[in-house]
Amino acid sequence: MVTFLLILHGLCAVALLGALTHQTFAVWWPARKPAGMPTAFRAVHAARFTNGVILLFIVTFILGGVIYPPYRLAVRTYLETARLWTVNGSFELKEQFLAIGLGMLPFYWHVWRQPLDEALSGARRATCAILSFAVWFGFLTGHVVNNVRGIF
Amino acid sequence: MIAARFTPVFAAAFALIYCLSEQFNIALVTFHPRLREWGLLTEAPRNGPGMYWYGWVGTAALGALAIALLSLPLTRNRAAPQWIGWAVPLATMVAFVYLLRAFFFR
């Protein structure tokens, strides 16, 4: 069951990464016409990703919380015994960054509410960048931890 | 607009309270994973490690909710600056990098 939830957690994280990265690129580096793949990636209606990002963030966060106890008992103990401090510390940072990201979600929802308020364009860029960084960091750290001592 | 007054304060307060909860271990609940038991507030570990992260998130959520609600009358005439909704969480993330630096410099 834990393995299933871990994979589901990873899949939700991939979907969240995709949505948030699309939105972040669209807001920081907008493209008017989708001429090719790089511009098509940025030429999306950024505001339409907002509710999906919030839902995916919460679902991924809850799944992470559910599979956290097995990590604490089996994986973190191993990381400490093996003196893998950088990996251990990266996971510590991941949990703090994502908890702070969770607290930012109401503000994120507010700045992306339609019709978009031009006065909040800076806040939209900032929240997208911060959440993207937190989610990318969490995803990569989780991936490394999984490689070190993952499913079995 | 209540959202413009509530959400930046909530995001800033959540980040700050979460950081304080983590540093001073002020947890709303404690989970004992080996026993699969929950305890109210911060409890000493029982038969294995104690997990406080859920409790820190709970403390931050409750504290931020209270502060954001209490700030509503204060921001009725003068809206809360919107930048605190992202700048304070960002600063808190940087602070965590500093606070957890020992993991990376052993």
XYZ file of C-alpha atoms in Angstrom:
258
model
C 0.000 0.000 0.000
C 2.837 2.403 0.874
C 4.485 1.659 -2.489
C 1.238 2.426 -4.311
C 0.819 5.687 -2.401
C 4.460 6.625 -3.013
C 4.006 6.168 -6.768
C 0.714 8.065 -6.678
C 2.455 10.852 -4.727
C 5.135 10.973 -7.429
C 2.604 11.044 -10.266
C 0.631 13.866 -8.646
C 3.913 15.736 -8.165
C 4.701 15.361 -11.881
C 1.284 16.766 -12.823
C 1.754 19.624 -10.341
C 5.219 20.352 -11.738
C 3.852 20.489 -15.264
C 0.995 22.842 -14.409
C 3.087 25.141 -12.252
C 6.011 25.282 -14.704
C 3.649 26.124 -17.584
C 2.101 28.899 -15.509
C 5.453 30.245 -14.316
C 6.917 30.379 -17.827
C 3.715 31.967 -19.145
C 3.784 34.712 -16.525
C 7.536 35.415 -16.610
C 8.147 34.954 -20.329
C 4.823 35.236 -22.160
C 4.530 34.252 -25.822
C 1.693 35.514 -27.984
C 1.777 32.972 -30.787
C 2.576 29.293 -30.323
C 5.007 29.113 -33.269
C 6.960 26.092 -32.031
C 7.210 23.876 -28.984
C 9.188 26.344 -26.792
C 6.752 29.173 -27.494
C 3.710 26.879 -27.315
C 4.897 25.871 -23.830
C 4.717 29.542 -22.770
C 1.674 30.590 -24.807
C -0.876 29.208 -22.358
C -3.671 30.923 -20.484
C -1.812 31.040 -17.176
C -4.797 31.818 -14.952
C -6.557 28.593 -16.002
C -3.909 26.531 -14.188
C -4.614 28.084 -10.784
C -7.333 25.806 -9.406
C -5.567 22.726 -10.763
C -2.322 23.769 -9.106
C -4.066 24.319 -5.767
C -5.872 20.966 -5.949
C -2.748 19.060 -7.018
C -0.625 20.760 -4.358
C -3.065 19.798 -1.601
C -3.501 16.204 -2.852
C 0.277 15.740 -3.258
C 0.874 17.287 0.179
C -1.666 14.981 1.847
C -0.217 11.909 0.115
C 3.255 12.990 1.242
C 1.955 13.275 4.793
C 0.427 9.785 4.631
C 3.683 8.146 3.492
C 5.842 10.230 5.828
C 5.806 7.797 8.832
C 7.375 4.898 6.870
C 10.032 7.365 5.676
C 10.701 8.488 9.253
C 11.044 4.923 10.523
C 12.888 3.185 7.708
C 14.473 5.722 5.366
C 15.601 8.528 7.640
C 17.074 6.053 10.117
C 19.091 4.583 7.260
C 20.206 8.043 6.055
C 21.454 8.829 9.569
C 23.224 5.504 9.947
C 24.840 5.879 6.525
C 25.792 9.482 7.428
C 24.121 10.817 4.267
C 23.701 14.256 5.819
C 23.214 16.182 2.571
C 20.362 13.922 1.477
C 18.862 14.021 4.961
C 19.169 17.817 5.124
C 17.677 18.212 1.657
C 14.614 16.262 2.778
C 14.367 18.473 5.888
C 14.429 21.537 3.626
C 11.823 19.955 1.346
C 9.326 19.504 4.170
C 9.843 23.092 5.379
C 9.609 24.620 1.875
C 6.435 22.720 1.021
C 4.779 23.533 4.343
C 5.454 27.225 3.677
C 4.109 26.707 0.137
C 0.912 25.278 1.605
C 0.462 28.464 3.638
C 0.911 30.542 0.474
C -1.932 28.862 -1.417
C -4.723 31.252 -0.302
C -2.581 34.226 -1.380
C -1.734 32.446 -4.649
C -5.457 31.934 -5.273
C -6.131 35.595 -4.499
C -3.494 36.999 -6.894
C -4.687 34.748 -9.732
C -8.395 35.430 -9.251
C -10.116 36.607 -12.423
C -10.440 39.273 -13.674
C -6.711 39.648 -13.070
C -5.702 42.746 -11.136
C -2.827 44.478 -12.941
C -1.550 45.820 -9.626
C -0.878 42.228 -8.540
C 1.226 41.219 -11.553
C 4.429 41.356 -9.506
C 2.865 39.216 -6.764
C 1.692 36.709 -9.409
C 5.216 36.377 -10.760
C 6.719 36.069 -7.292
C 4.256 33.491 -5.953
C 4.600 31.383 -9.111
C 8.398 31.470 -8.919
C 8.486 30.619 -5.206
C 5.964 27.781 -5.497
C 7.738 26.443 -8.599
C 11.058 26.461 -6.789
C 9.559 24.685 -3.743
C 7.827 22.038 -5.863
C 10.867 21.431 -8.107
C 13.126 21.205 -5.059
C 10.708 18.824 -3.348
C 10.366 16.677 -6.439
C 14.101 16.358 -7.074
C 14.860 15.711 -3.409
C 12.142 13.082 -3.202
C 13.541 11.483 -6.335
C 17.063 11.343 -4.879
C 15.818 9.971 -1.538
C 13.811 7.379 -3.423
C 16.938 6.358 -5.312
C 18.939 6.123 -2.091
C 16.401 4.113 -0.151
C 13.089 4.066 -1.878
C 10.423 1.523 -2.474
C 11.931 -1.510 -0.754
C -12.345 42.941 -0.589
C -11.719 40.508 2.266
C -9.331 38.257 0.270
C -6.957 41.183 -0.378
C -6.830 41.881 3.369
C -6.842 38.312 4.662
C -4.588 36.266 2.350
C -1.290 38.236 2.473
C -1.429 38.360 6.272
C -2.264 34.644 6.420
C 0.662 33.683 4.145
C 3.147 35.830 6.075
C 1.911 34.711 9.502
C 1.853 31.055 8.445
C 5.507 31.165 7.352
C 6.677 32.966 10.485
C 4.694 30.814 12.923
C 5.783 27.656 11.122
C 9.430 28.684 11.467
C 8.993 29.433 15.183
C 7.080 26.170 15.719
C 9.860 24.209 14.075
C 12.630 25.975 15.956
C 10.981 25.777 19.388
C 9.076 22.545 18.692
C 5.595 23.927 19.345
C 3.439 21.212 17.814
C -0.333 21.068 17.896
C -0.140 17.268 17.719
C 2.565 14.614 17.925
C 2.522 11.364 15.966
C 4.291 8.285 17.309
C 4.870 6.266 14.111
C 5.986 3.000 15.702
C 2.873 2.869 17.894
C 0.679 4.623 15.304
C -0.642 6.860 18.048
C -1.457 10.554 18.075
C -0.882 12.813 21.044
C -2.119 16.315 21.726
C 0.545 19.077 21.717
C 4.266 18.336 21.916
C 4.921 14.962 23.525
C 8.178 13.177 24.245
C 8.932 10.320 21.823
C 7.409 6.984 22.808
C 9.008 3.722 21.705
C 10.784 5.306 18.733
C 10.934 8.726 17.151
C 8.173 11.278 17.531
C 6.896 13.126 14.476
C 6.145 16.805 14.995
C 5.863 18.058 11.418
C 2.085 17.547 11.293
C 1.847 19.477 14.534
C 3.978 22.362 13.265
C 1.747 22.669 10.179
C -1.313 22.606 12.458
C 0.142 25.244 14.777
C 1.024 27.473 11.815
C -2.422 27.048 10.217
C -4.326 27.827 13.413
C -2.048 30.701 14.400
C -2.122 32.249 10.928
C -5.912 31.923 10.775
C -6.239 33.711 14.118
C -3.832 36.500 13.149
C -5.385 36.988 9.711
C -8.877 37.190 11.235
C -7.724 39.580 13.952
C -6.039 41.767 11.346
C -9.276 42.277 9.384
C -10.557 45.206 11.489
C -7.091 46.801 11.381
C -6.913 46.608 7.590
C -10.437 47.935 6.995
C -9.247 51.419 6.063
C -5.721 50.612 4.994
C -5.160 47.347 3.116
C -2.294 45.095 4.098
C 0.659 45.409 1.712
C 0.354 42.606 -0.820
C 4.104 41.961 -1.014
C 4.163 40.447 2.485
C 2.221 37.504 1.029
C 5.278 36.357 -0.931
C 8.268 38.215 0.559
C 7.852 36.895 4.108
C 7.493 33.234 2.987
C 10.523 33.701 0.704
C 12.572 35.182 3.552
C 11.489 32.309 5.811
C 12.652 29.778 3.227
C 16.040 31.502 3.097
C 16.122 31.460 6.910
C 15.505 27.708 6.873
C 18.482 27.208 4.558
C 20.592 29.022 7.143
C 19.054 27.200 10.129
C 19.593 23.775 8.537
C 23.090 24.546 7.222
C 24.666 22.056 9.648
C 23.380 19.203 7.456
C 25.428 20.472 4.519
C 28.668 21.436 6.262
C 29.597 18.321 8.218
